[in-house]
Amino acid sequence: MGKFNTILLVPDSFKNSLSAEEVTEELAEGLDYYKEGLDIQQFPFADGGEGSLKVVERFVKCETRTIYTFDALMKPIRADYLVDPVRNIAYVEAALVVGLEVLDKDPDCYNASTYGLGLVIADALDFGVDEVYLFLGGTATCDGGVGMAAALGYHFMMEKRVLERPLARDVKYISNVRTENVHSRISDVKFHVACDVDNVLLGENGAVFTYAKQKGATEEQLELLELGMENIRKMLLDKKNIDVQDVPGTGAAGGLGAGSILFLDGQLKSAFDILSEIAGLRDKIKNADLVITGEGHIDMQSFNGKLISKIKEIADEFEKPVWLVCAIRSISEKEALKIGFERIHSLYKSMPKKINIPESKRKLFKVGKKWAEEWIEV
């Protein structure tokens, strides 16, 4: 049993079930059940995917802009982004436009596009912002940002035909790119591209073979999508003299990291680092006695620049213990301990066919209660 007076709860959302706010609330209530003297600090967080704008909104005074656009499967939707009118900065979360959670049907990244995201960026440019923070994680797309670019005035040629609203399946066929109608303000605006993973564009650890299956791609489509990513790589070499295989983060969001360099002249940065600086997270961890973090599904990819690995890095710097909670996990308790986490708990042994939200909340409450009873001394 450890003596912990100040406990920092800093989880990510549990995808397709609980928001980061709901996770912290249930854990906090459970921890407080036996140990009312605890200083439990709720700090729901994100690493660049779902919930990123909620973090920004808590710490930056912004206005919300809502526009009509398209989701990843080109269904008309309304989407929000934030503008800081004082510093003239826009904050755009790709997951709110072309994300998995926006879809009302199964994902199909082979026939998906980031076109709707491009319309949101175009609206921010028309509004007159000087900087754009673009958070990439959580998309249902794998088009290398080609759809986004088309919405911003890039013309993609397939032989002699212009692909007006290109889908991921079209990217491999692009033979030329025309730029005479590109939005006039792109070159005037600084794009901070916030990546939630370190993956490169191509190969076993690239955009397609790491993530496309969970976005609905079949085995046959994986190879075809990879050809599209190779075309993006060729364009970057030709236009920017950049080999994306040397650039971590280019495989983020179905190659949107690479596309942001190619089409926006964006600078790839760690989404966690951006949000951490905005929120003052380092000081929060420094002043805590115990840090509890987690996400919906913990596997070895979770340690590839994702939130829990970043939390662990800062906690190690200040010699703070870190406990993990998740809905399900694909790593053993022994593996988690070997990495340096002191405790790990999953709500389910395997993914249920349908997530029961009230049941998940009750389970989180019980985790907090059990930990407080068995492992925490005030």
Short mmCIF file of C-alpha atoms in Angstrom, two decimals:
data_model
loop_
_atom_site.label_atom_id
_atom_site.label_comp_id
_atom_site.label_asym_id
_atom_site.label_seq_id
_atom_site.Cartn_x
_atom_site.Cartn_y
_atom_site.Cartn_z
CA MET A 1 0.00 0.00 0.00
CA GLY A 2 1.36 3.42 -0.99
CA LYS A 3 0.80 6.83 0.58
CA PHE A 4 -0.75 9.06 -2.08
CA ASN A 5 -2.32 12.35 -1.07
CA THR A 6 -2.65 13.87 -4.54
CA ILE A 7 -3.86 11.64 -7.38
CA LEU A 8 -3.94 12.91 -10.96
CA LEU A 9 -6.45 11.26 -13.29
CA VAL A 10 -5.36 11.93 -16.88
CA PRO A 11 -6.93 9.34 -19.20
CA ASP A 12 -7.76 9.46 -22.88
CA SER A 13 -11.28 8.60 -24.05
CA PHE A 14 -12.35 4.98 -24.36
CA LYS A 15 -13.10 4.99 -28.09
CA ASN A 16 -16.70 4.29 -29.08
CA SER A 17 -17.82 4.14 -25.47
CA LEU A 18 -16.75 6.66 -22.81
CA SER A 19 -15.37 10.16 -23.09
CA ALA A 20 -12.24 11.08 -21.14
CA GLU A 21 -14.48 13.18 -18.88
CA GLU A 22 -16.69 10.18 -18.09
CA VAL A 23 -13.67 7.99 -17.34
CA THR A 24 -12.24 10.50 -14.86
CA GLU A 25 -15.60 11.07 -13.17
CA GLU A 26 -16.27 7.39 -12.50
CA LEU A 27 -12.72 6.68 -11.32
CA ALA A 28 -12.78 9.73 -9.04
CA GLU A 29 -16.06 8.67 -7.44
CA GLY A 30 -14.71 5.17 -6.82
CA LEU A 31 -11.43 6.42 -5.34
CA ASP A 32 -13.28 8.86 -3.12
CA TYR A 33 -15.67 6.19 -1.82
CA TYR A 34 -13.24 4.89 0.82
CA LYS A 35 -10.68 7.68 0.95
CA GLU A 36 -12.50 10.99 1.31
CA GLY A 37 -9.29 12.76 2.27
CA LEU A 38 -7.69 12.25 -1.15
CA ASP A 39 -6.95 15.22 -3.39
CA ILE A 40 -8.25 13.75 -6.65
CA GLN A 41 -7.52 15.96 -9.64
CA GLN A 42 -9.56 15.22 -12.76
CA PHE A 43 -7.64 16.07 -15.92
CA PRO A 44 -9.33 14.34 -18.89
CA PHE A 45 -6.96 14.51 -21.83
CA ALA A 46 -6.33 13.58 -25.47
CA ASP A 47 -3.32 12.87 -27.68
CA GLY A 48 -4.49 14.45 -30.91
CA GLY A 49 -7.52 12.32 -31.70
CA GLU A 50 -11.01 12.44 -30.26
CA GLY A 51 -11.38 15.04 -27.53
CA SER A 52 -8.48 17.28 -28.53
CA LEU A 53 -10.66 20.36 -28.95
CA LYS A 54 -12.26 19.73 -25.57
CA VAL A 55 -8.81 20.05 -24.02
CA VAL A 56 -8.08 23.24 -25.97
CA GLU A 57 -11.47 24.68 -25.01
CA ARG A 58 -10.76 24.24 -21.30
CA PHE A 59 -7.58 26.29 -21.43
CA VAL A 60 -7.92 28.72 -24.37
CA LYS A 61 -10.74 31.26 -24.71
CA CYS A 62 -12.18 30.39 -28.12
CA GLU A 63 -15.23 30.87 -30.27
CA THR A 64 -16.91 27.90 -31.96
CA ARG A 65 -17.54 28.03 -35.70
CA THR A 66 -19.92 25.54 -37.30
CA ILE A 67 -20.02 24.79 -41.03
CA TYR A 68 -21.76 22.40 -43.39
CA THR A 69 -19.31 19.86 -44.77
CA PHE A 70 -18.95 16.08 -45.39
CA ASP A 71 -17.93 13.11 -43.28
CA ALA A 72 -15.38 10.54 -44.47
CA LEU A 73 -17.97 8.77 -46.65
CA MET A 74 -19.15 12.08 -48.15
CA LYS A 75 -22.39 12.30 -46.20
CA PRO A 76 -23.38 15.95 -45.47
CA ILE A 77 -22.82 16.90 -41.82
CA ARG A 78 -22.30 19.93 -39.61
CA ALA A 79 -18.88 20.20 -37.99
CA ASP A 80 -17.32 22.53 -35.42
CA TYR A 81 -13.88 24.01 -35.05
CA LEU A 82 -12.46 26.63 -32.68
CA VAL A 83 -11.02 30.08 -33.29
CA ASP A 84 -8.99 32.10 -30.81
CA PRO A 85 -9.96 35.63 -31.97
CA VAL A 86 -7.26 37.31 -29.90
CA ARG A 87 -4.32 35.41 -31.39
CA ASN A 88 -6.12 34.71 -34.69
CA ILE A 89 -5.59 30.94 -34.46
CA ALA A 90 -7.90 28.13 -35.60
CA TYR A 91 -7.99 24.71 -33.92
CA VAL A 92 -9.32 21.91 -36.13
CA GLU A 93 -9.89 18.31 -35.03
CA ALA A 94 -9.97 15.91 -37.98
CA ALA A 95 -11.92 13.34 -35.96
CA LEU A 96 -14.87 15.74 -35.64
CA VAL A 97 -15.17 15.89 -39.44
CA VAL A 98 -13.86 12.67 -40.98
CA GLY A 99 -13.54 10.58 -37.83
CA LEU A 100 -14.67 7.04 -37.12
CA GLU A 101 -17.11 8.21 -34.46
CA VAL A 102 -18.85 10.60 -36.87
CA LEU A 103 -19.92 7.81 -39.23
CA ASP A 104 -23.42 6.36 -39.01
CA LYS A 105 -22.33 3.18 -40.83
CA ASP A 106 -19.33 0.83 -40.85
CA PRO A 107 -16.05 2.46 -41.93
CA ASP A 108 -14.83 1.93 -45.49
CA CYS A 109 -11.54 3.78 -45.86
CA TYR A 110 -11.01 2.53 -49.43
CA ASN A 111 -14.01 4.62 -50.48
CA ALA A 112 -13.45 7.46 -48.00
CA SER A 113 -12.05 10.97 -48.33
CA THR A 114 -10.71 13.88 -46.26
CA TYR A 115 -12.56 16.30 -48.56
CA GLY A 116 -14.82 17.49 -45.73
CA LEU A 117 -11.80 18.32 -43.61
CA GLY A 118 -10.46 20.47 -46.44
CA LEU A 119 -13.70 22.46 -46.45
CA VAL A 120 -13.30 23.19 -42.74
CA ILE A 121 -9.72 24.38 -43.30
CA ALA A 122 -10.88 26.52 -46.22
CA ASP A 123 -13.47 28.16 -43.95
CA ALA A 124 -10.75 28.98 -41.41
CA LEU A 125 -8.60 30.49 -44.17
CA ASP A 126 -11.55 32.56 -45.40
CA PHE A 127 -12.16 33.71 -41.83
CA GLY A 128 -8.64 35.15 -41.91
CA VAL A 129 -6.67 33.17 -39.32
CA ASP A 130 -2.89 33.36 -39.32
CA GLU A 131 -2.25 29.90 -37.83
CA VAL A 132 -4.03 26.55 -37.84
CA TYR A 133 -3.53 23.74 -35.34
CA LEU A 134 -4.68 20.57 -37.09
CA PHE A 135 -5.18 17.51 -34.85
CA LEU A 136 -4.97 14.36 -36.97
CA GLY A 137 -5.95 11.33 -34.89
CA GLY A 138 -9.11 9.25 -35.05
CA THR A 139 -9.91 9.50 -38.76
CA ALA A 140 -11.80 6.96 -40.86
CA THR A 141 -9.69 7.82 -43.92
CA CYS A 142 -6.61 6.61 -45.78
CA ASP A 143 -6.22 9.00 -48.71
CA GLY A 144 -2.95 10.74 -47.86
CA GLY A 145 -4.79 14.06 -47.53
CA VAL A 146 -5.68 14.16 -51.23
CA GLY A 147 -9.36 14.81 -50.52
CA MET A 148 -8.45 17.65 -48.17
CA ALA A 149 -6.21 19.17 -50.83
CA ALA A 150 -8.91 18.91 -53.51
CA ALA A 151 -11.26 20.95 -51.30
CA LEU A 152 -8.50 23.58 -51.07
CA GLY A 153 -8.21 23.93 -54.84
CA TYR A 154 -5.61 21.35 -55.84
CA HIS A 155 -6.55 19.59 -59.09
CA PHE A 156 -5.59 15.94 -59.25
CA MET A 157 -5.31 14.52 -62.74
CA MET A 158 -6.03 10.92 -63.70
CA GLU A 159 -4.82 10.87 -67.30
CA LYS A 160 -6.64 13.94 -68.71
CA ARG A 161 -9.51 13.95 -66.22
CA VAL A 162 -9.70 16.04 -63.02
CA LEU A 163 -10.68 14.07 -59.91
CA GLU A 164 -12.92 16.67 -58.30
CA ARG A 165 -13.62 14.75 -55.08
CA PRO A 166 -11.00 12.00 -55.01
CA LEU A 167 -11.40 9.00 -52.72
CA ALA A 168 -8.63 6.83 -51.29
CA ARG A 169 -9.13 4.30 -54.09
CA ASP A 170 -8.20 7.01 -56.63
CA VAL A 171 -4.87 8.09 -55.14
CA LYS A 172 -2.82 5.37 -56.84
CA TYR A 173 -4.00 6.62 -60.25
CA ILE A 174 -3.01 10.30 -59.85
CA SER A 175 -0.60 11.21 -62.64
CA ASN A 176 -0.27 14.96 -62.12
CA VAL A 177 -1.21 17.76 -59.72
CA ARG A 178 -2.22 21.25 -60.85
CA THR A 179 -1.94 24.11 -58.38
CA GLU A 180 -3.17 27.21 -60.24
CA ASN A 181 -6.47 27.24 -58.32
CA VAL A 182 -5.11 26.50 -54.83
CA HIS A 183 -6.55 28.66 -52.04
CA SER A 184 -4.60 31.92 -52.06
CA ARG A 185 -4.05 32.03 -48.28
CA ILE A 186 -2.43 28.64 -47.79
CA SER A 187 1.04 30.10 -48.24
CA ASP A 188 0.29 32.89 -45.73
CA VAL A 189 -0.82 30.62 -42.90
CA LYS A 190 1.32 28.55 -40.54
CA PHE A 191 0.04 25.00 -40.10
CA HIS A 192 0.93 23.12 -36.90
CA VAL A 193 0.09 19.49 -37.66
CA ALA A 194 -0.50 17.58 -34.44
CA CYS A 195 0.22 13.83 -34.81
CA ASP A 196 -0.94 11.23 -32.32
CA VAL A 197 1.41 8.49 -33.60
CA ASP A 198 4.99 8.23 -34.88
CA ASN A 199 4.30 5.90 -37.81
CA VAL A 200 5.96 6.56 -41.16
CA LEU A 201 3.94 6.51 -44.38
CA LEU A 202 4.83 3.14 -45.94
CA GLY A 203 5.53 -0.43 -45.01
CA GLU A 204 4.66 -2.74 -42.15
CA ASN A 205 4.53 0.13 -39.65
CA GLY A 206 2.98 2.60 -42.08
CA ALA A 207 -0.43 4.21 -42.52
CA VAL A 208 -2.04 1.30 -44.36
CA PHE A 209 -0.77 -1.90 -42.78
CA THR A 210 -0.98 -0.57 -39.22
CA TYR A 211 -4.39 1.09 -39.25
CA ALA A 212 -6.42 0.55 -42.45
CA LYS A 213 -8.00 -2.74 -41.34
CA GLN A 214 -9.65 -1.10 -38.37
CA LYS A 215 -10.99 1.48 -40.83
CA GLY A 216 -12.73 -1.21 -42.88
CA ALA A 217 -10.12 -2.16 -45.50
CA THR A 218 -10.01 -5.72 -46.84
CA GLU A 219 -6.79 -7.66 -47.42
CA GLU A 220 -6.96 -6.94 -51.14
CA GLN A 221 -7.59 -3.24 -50.54
CA LEU A 222 -4.52 -2.96 -48.29
CA GLU A 223 -2.20 -3.52 -51.23
CA LEU A 224 -4.10 -1.02 -53.40
CA LEU A 225 -4.09 1.63 -50.65
CA GLU A 226 -0.36 1.12 -50.21
CA LEU A 227 0.10 1.93 -53.90
CA GLY A 228 -1.68 5.20 -53.22
CA MET A 229 0.68 5.96 -50.33
CA GLU A 230 3.64 5.22 -52.63
CA ASN A 231 2.22 7.81 -55.03
CA ILE A 232 2.09 10.35 -52.18
CA ARG A 233 5.70 9.54 -51.38
CA LYS A 234 6.67 10.13 -55.01
CA MET A 235 4.88 13.50 -55.03
CA LEU A 236 6.72 14.59 -51.90
CA LEU A 237 10.05 13.60 -53.39
CA ASP A 238 9.27 15.45 -56.62
CA LYS A 239 7.75 18.61 -55.08
CA LYS A 240 9.54 18.97 -51.74
CA ASN A 241 12.59 16.70 -52.05
CA ILE A 242 11.45 14.98 -48.86
CA ASP A 243 11.52 11.22 -48.37
CA VAL A 244 8.64 10.60 -45.99
CA GLN A 245 10.12 7.31 -44.83
CA ASP A 246 12.54 9.43 -42.83
CA VAL A 247 9.77 11.49 -41.18
CA PRO A 248 7.88 10.09 -38.15
CA GLY A 249 4.19 10.97 -38.13
CA THR A 250 3.73 11.00 -41.90
CA GLY A 251 1.65 7.82 -41.58
CA ALA A 252 -0.74 9.41 -39.07
CA ALA A 253 -4.46 9.55 -39.98
CA GLY A 254 -4.17 7.47 -43.13
CA GLY A 255 -1.22 9.41 -44.51
CA LEU A 256 -2.72 12.79 -43.66
CA GLY A 257 0.57 13.61 -41.93
CA ALA A 258 2.40 13.29 -45.23
CA GLY A 259 -0.36 15.12 -47.08
CA SER A 260 -0.16 18.02 -44.64
CA ILE A 261 3.51 18.49 -45.50
CA LEU A 262 2.85 18.18 -49.21
CA PHE A 263 -0.29 20.29 -49.55
CA LEU A 264 -0.18 22.68 -46.55
CA ASP A 265 3.58 22.98 -46.01
CA GLY A 266 2.70 21.95 -42.46
CA GLN A 267 5.11 21.22 -39.64
CA LEU A 268 4.53 17.86 -37.95
CA LYS A 269 4.58 18.00 -34.17
CA SER A 270 3.57 15.75 -31.30
CA ALA A 271 -0.11 16.39 -30.54
CA PHE A 272 0.50 15.40 -26.96
CA ASP A 273 3.29 17.96 -26.60
CA ILE A 274 1.07 20.70 -28.03
CA LEU A 275 -1.84 19.88 -25.72
CA SER A 276 0.46 19.33 -22.75
CA GLU A 277 1.91 22.81 -23.16
CA ILE A 278 -1.53 24.39 -23.56
CA ALA A 279 -2.81 22.63 -20.43
CA GLY A 280 0.28 22.88 -18.19
CA LEU A 281 0.29 19.11 -17.75
CA ARG A 282 3.95 18.80 -16.74
CA ASP A 283 3.37 20.83 -13.58
CA LYS A 284 0.26 18.78 -12.77
CA ILE A 285 2.27 15.53 -12.97
CA LYS A 286 5.17 17.04 -11.04
CA ASN A 287 2.89 17.97 -8.14
CA ALA A 288 1.01 14.64 -8.02
CA ASP A 289 1.87 11.64 -5.85
CA LEU A 290 0.25 9.15 -8.23
CA VAL A 291 -0.76 9.37 -11.90
CA ILE A 292 -3.57 7.22 -13.33
CA THR A 293 -3.98 7.16 -17.11
CA GLY A 294 -5.42 4.87 -19.74
CA GLU A 295 -7.35 4.44 -22.97
CA GLY A 296 -9.96 2.11 -24.44
CA HIS A 297 -7.68 -0.58 -25.88
CA ILE A 298 -4.13 -0.94 -24.63
CA ASP A 299 -1.79 -2.88 -26.92
CA MET A 300 1.83 -2.44 -28.01
CA GLN A 301 0.75 0.38 -30.39
CA SER A 302 -0.26 2.33 -27.27
CA PHE A 303 3.44 2.82 -26.55
CA ASN A 304 4.17 4.20 -30.02
CA GLY A 305 3.88 7.89 -29.13
CA LYS A 306 0.32 7.54 -27.79
CA LEU A 307 -0.95 9.28 -24.68
CA ILE A 308 -0.09 6.68 -22.06
CA SER A 309 3.53 6.46 -23.23
CA LYS A 310 3.88 10.25 -23.17
CA ILE A 311 2.37 10.43 -19.68
CA LYS A 312 4.86 7.77 -18.58
CA GLU A 313 7.81 9.76 -19.96
CA ILE A 314 6.93 12.85 -17.93
CA ALA A 315 6.09 10.82 -14.82
CA ASP A 316 9.45 9.03 -15.03
CA GLU A 317 11.20 12.39 -15.18
CA PHE A 318 9.64 13.33 -11.82
CA GLU A 319 9.78 9.76 -10.44
CA LYS A 320 6.01 9.44 -10.15
CA PRO A 321 4.25 6.04 -10.23
CA VAL A 322 1.77 5.43 -13.08
CA TRP A 323 -1.24 3.11 -13.01
CA LEU A 324 -3.22 2.07 -16.11
CA VAL A 325 -6.89 1.43 -16.70
CA CYS A 326 -8.52 0.39 -19.98
CA ALA A 327 -11.60 -1.30 -21.41
CA ILE A 328 -9.58 -4.19 -22.88
CA ARG A 329 -5.91 -4.98 -23.30
CA SER A 330 -3.78 -7.06 -25.64
CA ILE A 331 -0.73 -7.05 -23.39
CA SER A 332 -0.19 -9.04 -20.23
CA GLU A 333 0.18 -7.58 -16.76
CA LYS A 334 3.78 -8.83 -16.84
CA GLU A 335 4.47 -6.85 -20.04
CA ALA A 336 2.95 -3.69 -18.55
CA LEU A 337 5.07 -4.06 -15.41
CA LYS A 338 8.18 -4.64 -17.52
CA ILE A 339 7.56 -1.36 -19.36
CA GLY A 340 7.40 0.34 -15.97
CA PHE A 341 3.71 0.72 -15.10
CA GLU A 342 3.02 -0.31 -11.53
CA ARG A 343 -0.53 -1.48 -12.05
CA ILE A 344 -2.94 -2.25 -14.94
CA HIS A 345 -6.63 -3.11 -14.91
CA SER A 346 -8.96 -3.85 -17.83
CA LEU A 347 -12.73 -3.68 -17.55
CA TYR A 348 -13.30 -6.63 -19.90
CA LYS A 349 -11.29 -9.78 -20.68
CA SER A 350 -12.27 -9.50 -24.36
CA MET A 351 -14.17 -6.98 -26.44
CA PRO A 352 -17.93 -7.44 -25.90
CA LYS A 353 -20.13 -7.56 -28.98
CA LYS A 354 -21.80 -4.38 -27.81
CA ILE A 355 -20.40 -1.92 -25.27
CA ASN A 356 -22.83 -1.33 -22.41
CA ILE A 357 -22.11 2.25 -21.33
CA PRO A 358 -23.75 2.10 -17.87
CA GLU A 359 -21.98 -1.21 -17.16
CA SER A 360 -18.62 0.26 -18.19
CA LYS A 361 -19.19 3.20 -15.86
CA ARG A 362 -20.02 0.85 -12.97
CA LYS A 363 -16.88 -1.16 -13.67
CA LEU A 364 -14.73 1.99 -13.63
CA PHE A 365 -16.26 3.03 -10.33
CA LYS A 366 -15.43 -0.41 -8.90
CA VAL A 367 -11.82 -0.14 -10.13
CA GLY A 368 -11.39 3.17 -8.32
CA LYS A 369 -13.05 1.79 -5.19
CA LYS A 370 -10.92 -1.40 -5.21
CA TRP A 371 -7.67 0.53 -5.74
CA ALA A 372 -8.50 2.94 -2.93
CA GLU A 373 -9.38 0.11 -0.57
CA GLU A 374 -6.41 -2.15 -1.31
CA TRP A 375 -3.54 0.01 -2.53
CA ILE A 376 -3.89 3.63 -1.41
CA GLU A 377 -3.02 5.03 1.99
CA VAL A 378 -3.86 8.65 2.81
#
